[in-house]
Amino acid sequence: MQIHQILIFRPWVPEWLARTVIFCLLMISLFSFALYSNPAALMGYYGVEPADVQYGMVLTYASAVTFLALDFRIVKYFSSRKYLLFGLSLSCFCSLACFYTKGWLLFLACAFIQGITCALICSIVLNLVFPRLDSARARVIGYTILYGGIQISVPFYAIYANILLHFFDLNWIFYGHIILLTAIAVIVLITMNAKARFHKKIPLYQVDWTGYFFYTAFCLVIGYILIYGQRLGWFESSLIGFLTVFGFVLLFLFVIREINLKRPLINLRVFKAKNFVIGLLLLFVFYIFKGTTGLTYGYVETILGTDPLHIFPIWLAVIAGTALSMFVTARLILTGTDLILLIIAGFVIMGIYYAYMLTWISVTGETRDFVFPMFIYGAATGVLFVPIVSFTASSAPPHIAFNVGFVGIFARFAGFCASMAINNQLQLFTKASVSEKIREAVHESNSQFFLTLENIQYAYLNNGNDIYTSKAASQLYFNTLLKRQILARASMDYYEVMLTGIVVVIVLILFLPKIHSFVPRRSETGKNS
C-alpha cells in the first residue's frame, strides 16, 4: 500500500492512543449488529416475525459485504478524516431516524445504510492497521487483534444490549449508539490529521457502479431465499422460484461484466489461485457450524428459564475462550505450525463443543453447566478464524491478493445465511419428528398420561387452588412440559447432525494438499482479510 507522507494521526498522538482509537472505531463499526442480539425485543417493538428480524440482519450484512468491494476505490479519493467523519455522521443520522420513528420499512432502509457505514469504517480501520505492521510477526498479530475484535463484538454487544433492554425499551439502543458515535467523532476530530490520506488522490472514474448493483441485488436475493424459503415452502412458492432464476441471471451478468472490465469491482481471476477455493469452502462451512449458538442461547432462555441478565457468564465465557485461543493460535503460527493442523484442531475443538452439548442438554439442567461448553465454542472460533483467513489470503498472487478479502467476506456471508436456513429447516424437521414420537407415547390409552395429570392436579390442589383452576393449570403445565421436552430433544438431534458434519469436514480436510505455515507477504494489505 502506498501511503501519503502526511501522518494520519497528529504528531503529538502516542502510539497507544492511536491504537485505542483504531480499536474503538472497529467496535463502533459493528454496533449495528447489536440490535439483533435480542430478537424478541426487536420483534415486540416493531411487531414483526422472527424471519423478518433474520432478514434485517442479512440486509445489514449483505450491504457491508458488497460496499466493501466498492469502497476499495472510493477510499482513495477522500481524505481519511473527512471520509471517516462522513461515515460516522451517516450512521448517526440512521440511528436518529430510527429513534424518532417506528416503522419496519424505515428500519430496513437504515439497516442497509448501516451496513454501508460498517464497511466504510472497517475499511478505514484496515487501512490504519496493516500499514503500521511492517514485519511478518506484527502482521500476524494484526490479523489476530482485528479478527479477535470482530469475533468478540457479538457477545460484547449482546451484554450491552441486554443491560439496556432490561431497564429501557429498544429505542435506548439507538440513543446509546448516537452518544457513542458523537464521542468517537469528537476523538477523531482531535487526534487525526485533516489533510492526511491513505493514498494519493485518484479520481472516481471507471468505478463499477453497475457491477455493485448486480452484486448487491444478488446478495439480497440469496439472503431472502435462504431466510424465507422454509416459510414459503421453498420451490413450491412461485416467488422463491422467480427469485432463484433472477439470482442466477444477476450472477451471470455480474460474472460476465467482471471478466470483461479493465477495472472490475472484483477480479475473478483470483479463483485460479491454488487452494483459494478450498479456503472459501472452509470459511463457508466454518460459519455454518459457528451459527448454532442462537439455538444454545434459546435453549438456556426457554427451557432453563434463565433471565437474559443471567446469561452474562456464558457470553463472558465466549469472549474469554475467543481471546485466549486467538492469542495461542497467533503464537503457534509465528512458531511455524502448519496451518492445516491448526484448522483440523479447531474443528476438533468445535466437535468437542457439540459432543458436550449432547451430553448436558436436558429439561433439568442449570445455566452454569453451559459456561464451559461456550468457552470451548469461543476457543474453537478463535483457533479456526485466523488460520482459515491466513490460508485463503496466502493462496493468491500479490497483484490480485486484495480481491481475496472481497470474495472471502462473501463466503462468510453465504455461510452465515446458510446456517440460519439450515437451522430453521432442521429445527422444523426435528421438532416435527420428536412431536410425532411423543404423540404416540402421550395418548389417552396410556395410563401414565392420566397419572401424570392427576399428580400435577393434586400439587395445585395442595397449594390452595379450587378443582376447576387445578384442572386448567395442570393441563397448561403439562403442555408446557411437553413443549420443553420437544425442544430439548430437537436440539439434541440438531447437534447430532452438526457433530456428524464436523466429522465429515475433518475427514475431507485430511485429504487436502498440505500447505506450509502462513508467512504474510510484505505487499499484502488489510484487504486480504
PDB file of N, CA, C and O in Angstrom, residues 27-60:
ATOM      1  N   MET A  27     -14.907  -1.361  16.837  1.00  0.00           N
ATOM      2  CA  MET A  27     -16.050  -1.794  17.624  1.00  0.00           C
ATOM      3  C   MET A  27     -17.301  -0.989  17.284  1.00  0.00           C
ATOM      4  O   MET A  27     -18.404  -1.542  17.214  1.00  0.00           O
ATOM      5  N   ILE A  28     -17.153   0.314  17.056  1.00  0.00           N
ATOM      6  CA  ILE A  28     -18.326   1.137  16.752  1.00  0.00           C
ATOM      7  C   ILE A  28     -18.874   0.791  15.369  1.00  0.00           C
ATOM      8  O   ILE A  28     -20.081   0.916  15.113  1.00  0.00           O
ATOM      9  N   SER A  29     -18.010   0.332  14.463  1.00  0.00           N
ATOM     10  CA  SER A  29     -18.486  -0.048  13.131  1.00  0.00           C
ATOM     11  C   SER A  29     -19.397  -1.265  13.195  1.00  0.00           C
ATOM     12  O   SER A  29     -20.251  -1.464  12.318  1.00  0.00           O
ATOM     13  N   LEU A  30     -19.228  -2.102  14.213  1.00  0.00           N
ATOM     14  CA  LEU A  30     -20.011  -3.325  14.345  1.00  0.00           C
ATOM     15  C   LEU A  30     -21.234  -3.151  15.228  1.00  0.00           C
ATOM     16  O   LEU A  30     -21.949  -4.115  15.498  1.00  0.00           O
ATOM     17  N   PHE A  31     -21.480  -1.909  15.674  1.00  0.00           N
ATOM     18  CA  PHE A  31     -22.573  -1.663  16.612  1.00  0.00           C
ATOM     19  C   PHE A  31     -23.930  -1.982  15.993  1.00  0.00           C
ATOM     20  O   PHE A  31     -24.872  -2.345  16.704  1.00  0.00           O
ATOM     21  N   SER A  32     -24.068  -1.806  14.683  1.00  0.00           N
ATOM     22  CA  SER A  32     -25.368  -2.015  14.041  1.00  0.00           C
ATOM     23  C   SER A  32     -25.895  -3.425  14.251  1.00  0.00           C
ATOM     24  O   SER A  32     -27.108  -3.662  14.210  1.00  0.00           O
ATOM     25  N   PHE A  33     -24.998  -4.393  14.518  1.00  0.00           N
ATOM     26  CA  PHE A  33     -25.438  -5.762  14.749  1.00  0.00           C
ATOM     27  C   PHE A  33     -25.896  -5.978  16.187  1.00  0.00           C
ATOM     28  O   PHE A  33     -26.438  -7.035  16.508  1.00  0.00           O
ATOM     29  N   ALA A  34     -25.695  -4.978  17.059  1.00  0.00           N
ATOM     30  CA  ALA A  34     -26.144  -5.102  18.445  1.00  0.00           C
ATOM     31  C   ALA A  34     -27.660  -5.166  18.534  1.00  0.00           C
ATOM     32  O   ALA A  34     -28.217  -5.755  19.464  1.00  0.00           O
ATOM     33  N   LEU A  35     -28.347  -4.570  17.577  1.00  0.00           N
ATOM     34  CA  LEU A  35     -29.806  -4.566  17.586  1.00  0.00           C
ATOM     35  C   LEU A  35     -30.386  -5.968  17.484  1.00  0.00           C
ATOM     36  O   LEU A  35     -31.503  -6.232  17.929  1.00  0.00           O
ATOM     37  N   TYR A  36     -29.612  -6.891  16.896  1.00  0.00           N
ATOM     38  CA  TYR A  36     -30.128  -8.235  16.650  1.00  0.00           C
ATOM     39  C   TYR A  36     -29.739  -9.209  17.757  1.00  0.00           C
ATOM     40  O   TYR A  36     -30.026 -10.404  17.637  1.00  0.00           O
ATOM     41  N   SER A  37     -29.098  -8.720  18.799  1.00  0.00           N
ATOM     42  CA  SER A  37     -28.680  -9.606  19.887  1.00  0.00           C
ATOM     43  C   SER A  37     -29.853 -10.025  20.760  1.00  0.00           C
ATOM     44  O   SER A  37     -29.738 -10.976  21.527  1.00  0.00           O
ATOM     45  N   ASN A  38     -30.970  -9.312  20.659  1.00  0.00           N
ATOM     46  CA  ASN A  38     -32.194  -9.690  21.380  1.00  0.00           C
ATOM     47  C   ASN A  38     -33.350  -9.646  20.398  1.00  0.00           C
ATOM     48  O   ASN A  38     -34.097  -8.665  20.335  1.00  0.00           O
ATOM     49  N   PRO A  39     -33.520 -10.705  19.593  1.00  0.00           N
ATOM     50  CA  PRO A  39     -34.564 -10.698  18.564  1.00  0.00           C
ATOM     51  C   PRO A  39     -35.962 -10.492  19.116  1.00  0.00           C
ATOM     52  O   PRO A  39     -36.806  -9.867  18.459  1.00  0.00           O
ATOM     53  N   ALA A  40     -36.226 -11.019  20.325  1.00  0.00           N
ATOM     54  CA  ALA A  40     -37.566 -10.884  20.901  1.00  0.00           C
ATOM     55  C   ALA A  40     -37.934  -9.421  21.118  1.00  0.00           C
ATOM     56  O   ALA A  40     -39.072  -9.010  20.859  1.00  0.00           O
ATOM     57  N   ALA A  41     -36.964  -8.621  21.580  1.00  0.00           N
ATOM     58  CA  ALA A  41     -37.227  -7.197  21.790  1.00  0.00           C
ATOM     59  C   ALA A  41     -37.498  -6.491  20.467  1.00  0.00           C
ATOM     60  O   ALA A  41     -38.390  -5.632  20.372  1.00  0.00           O
ATOM     61  N   LEU A  42     -36.768  -6.869  19.431  1.00  0.00           N
ATOM     62  CA  LEU A  42     -36.958  -6.261  18.111  1.00  0.00           C
ATOM     63  C   LEU A  42     -38.320  -6.647  17.538  1.00  0.00           C
ATOM     64  O   LEU A  42     -39.021  -5.805  16.953  1.00  0.00           O
ATOM     65  N   MET A  43     -38.696  -7.902  17.720  1.00  0.00           N
ATOM     66  CA  MET A  43     -40.000  -8.347  17.224  1.00  0.00           C
ATOM     67  C   MET A  43     -41.139  -7.641  17.962  1.00  0.00           C
ATOM     68  O   MET A  43     -42.123  -7.222  17.350  1.00  0.00           O
ATOM     69  N   GLY A  44     -40.999  -7.515  19.271  1.00  0.00           N
ATOM     70  CA  GLY A  44     -42.042  -6.858  20.041  1.00  0.00           C
ATOM     71  C   GLY A  44     -42.156  -5.377  19.747  1.00  0.00           C
ATOM     72  O   GLY A  44     -43.262  -4.822  19.709  1.00  0.00           O
ATOM     73  N   TYR A  45     -41.027  -4.733  19.521  1.00  0.00           N
ATOM     74  CA  TYR A  45     -41.022  -3.288  19.287  1.00  0.00           C
ATOM     75  C   TYR A  45     -41.629  -2.931  17.931  1.00  0.00           C
ATOM     76  O   TYR A  45     -42.395  -1.971  17.810  1.00  0.00           O
ATOM     77  N   TYR A  46     -41.294  -3.719  16.898  1.00  0.00           N
ATOM     78  CA  TYR A  46     -41.779  -3.417  15.550  1.00  0.00           C
ATOM     79  C   TYR A  46     -42.961  -4.281  15.127  1.00  0.00           C
ATOM     80  O   TYR A  46     -43.547  -4.036  14.061  1.00  0.00           O
ATOM     81  N   GLY A  47     -43.297  -5.289  15.918  1.00  0.00           N
ATOM     82  CA  GLY A  47     -44.417  -6.147  15.567  1.00  0.00           C
ATOM     83  C   GLY A  47     -44.157  -7.012  14.344  1.00  0.00           C
ATOM     84  O   GLY A  47     -45.019  -7.138  13.466  1.00  0.00           O
ATOM     85  N   VAL A  48     -42.967  -7.607  14.274  1.00  0.00           N
ATOM     86  CA  VAL A  48     -42.593  -8.435  13.127  1.00  0.00           C
ATOM     87  C   VAL A  48     -42.337  -9.867  13.597  1.00  0.00           C
ATOM     88  O   VAL A  48     -42.356 -10.164  14.790  1.00  0.00           O
ATOM     89  N   GLU A  49     -42.064 -10.750  12.647  1.00  0.00           N
ATOM     90  CA  GLU A  49     -41.835 -12.157  12.932  1.00  0.00           C
ATOM     91  C   GLU A  49     -40.340 -12.477  12.942  1.00  0.00           C
ATOM     92  O   GLU A  49     -39.531 -11.669  12.469  1.00  0.00           O
ATOM     93  N   PRO A  50     -39.969 -13.647  13.492  1.00  0.00           N
ATOM     94  CA  PRO A  50     -38.540 -13.996  13.576  1.00  0.00           C
ATOM     95  C   PRO A  50     -37.818 -13.947  12.230  1.00  0.00           C
ATOM     96  O   PRO A  50     -36.673 -13.490  12.149  1.00  0.00           O
ATOM     97  N   ALA A  51     -38.475 -14.404  11.154  1.00  0.00           N
ATOM     98  CA  ALA A  51     -37.827 -14.386   9.837  1.00  0.00           C
ATOM     99  C   ALA A  51     -37.533 -12.956   9.387  1.00  0.00           C
ATOM    100  O   ALA A  51     -36.523 -12.702   8.718  1.00  0.00           O
ATOM    101  N   ASP A  52     -38.400 -12.020   9.754  1.00  0.00           N
ATOM    102  CA  ASP A  52     -38.175 -10.621   9.383  1.00  0.00           C
ATOM    103  C   ASP A  52     -36.931 -10.068  10.070  1.00  0.00           C
ATOM    104  O   ASP A  52     -36.150  -9.329   9.466  1.00  0.00           O
ATOM    105  N   VAL A  53     -36.763 -10.431  11.340  1.00  0.00           N
ATOM    106  CA  VAL A  53     -35.575  -9.991  12.075  1.00  0.00           C
ATOM    107  C   VAL A  53     -34.320 -10.597  11.463  1.00  0.00           C
ATOM    108  O   VAL A  53     -33.293  -9.929  11.298  1.00  0.00           O
ATOM    109  N   GLN A  54     -34.392 -11.873  11.105  1.00  0.00           N
ATOM    110  CA  GLN A  54     -33.246 -12.522  10.473  1.00  0.00           C
ATOM    111  C   GLN A  54     -32.886 -11.841   9.158  1.00  0.00           C
ATOM    112  O   GLN A  54     -31.700 -11.632   8.860  1.00  0.00           O
ATOM    113  N   TYR A  55     -33.900 -11.478   8.382  1.00  0.00           N
ATOM    114  CA  TYR A  55     -33.605 -10.837   7.099  1.00  0.00           C
ATOM    115  C   TYR A  55     -33.068  -9.426   7.309  1.00  0.00           C
ATOM    116  O   TYR A  55     -32.251  -8.950   6.509  1.00  0.00           O
ATOM    117  N   GLY A  56     -33.497  -8.750   8.372  1.00  0.00           N
ATOM    118  CA  GLY A  56     -32.913  -7.452   8.682  1.00  0.00           C
ATOM    119  C   GLY A  56     -31.417  -7.562   8.927  1.00  0.00           C
ATOM    120  O   GLY A  56     -30.628  -6.731   8.460  1.00  0.00           O
ATOM    121  N   MET A  57     -31.013  -8.613   9.643  1.00  0.00           N
ATOM    122  CA  MET A  57     -29.598  -8.847   9.892  1.00  0.00           C
ATOM    123  C   MET A  57     -28.861  -9.187   8.599  1.00  0.00           C
ATOM    124  O   MET A  57     -27.752  -8.703   8.353  1.00  0.00           O
ATOM    125  N   VAL A  58     -29.497  -9.999   7.747  1.00  0.00           N
ATOM    126  CA  VAL A  58     -28.911 -10.348   6.453  1.00  0.00           C
ATOM    127  C   VAL A  58     -28.759  -9.105   5.586  1.00  0.00           C
ATOM    128  O   VAL A  58     -27.750  -8.935   4.886  1.00  0.00           O
ATOM    129  N   LEU A  59     -29.739  -8.212   5.637  1.00  0.00           N
ATOM    130  CA  LEU A  59     -29.697  -6.977   4.855  1.00  0.00           C
ATOM    131  C   LEU A  59     -28.484  -6.137   5.237  1.00  0.00           C
ATOM    132  O   LEU A  59     -27.755  -5.627   4.375  1.00  0.00           O
ATOM    133  N   THR A  60     -28.252  -5.991   6.533  1.00  0.00           N
ATOM    134  CA  THR A  60     -27.100  -5.227   7.017  1.00  0.00           C
ATOM    135  C   THR A  60     -25.795  -5.885   6.586  1.00  0.00           C
ATOM    136  O   THR A  60     -24.863  -5.220   6.113  1.00  0.00           O
TER     137      THR A  60
END
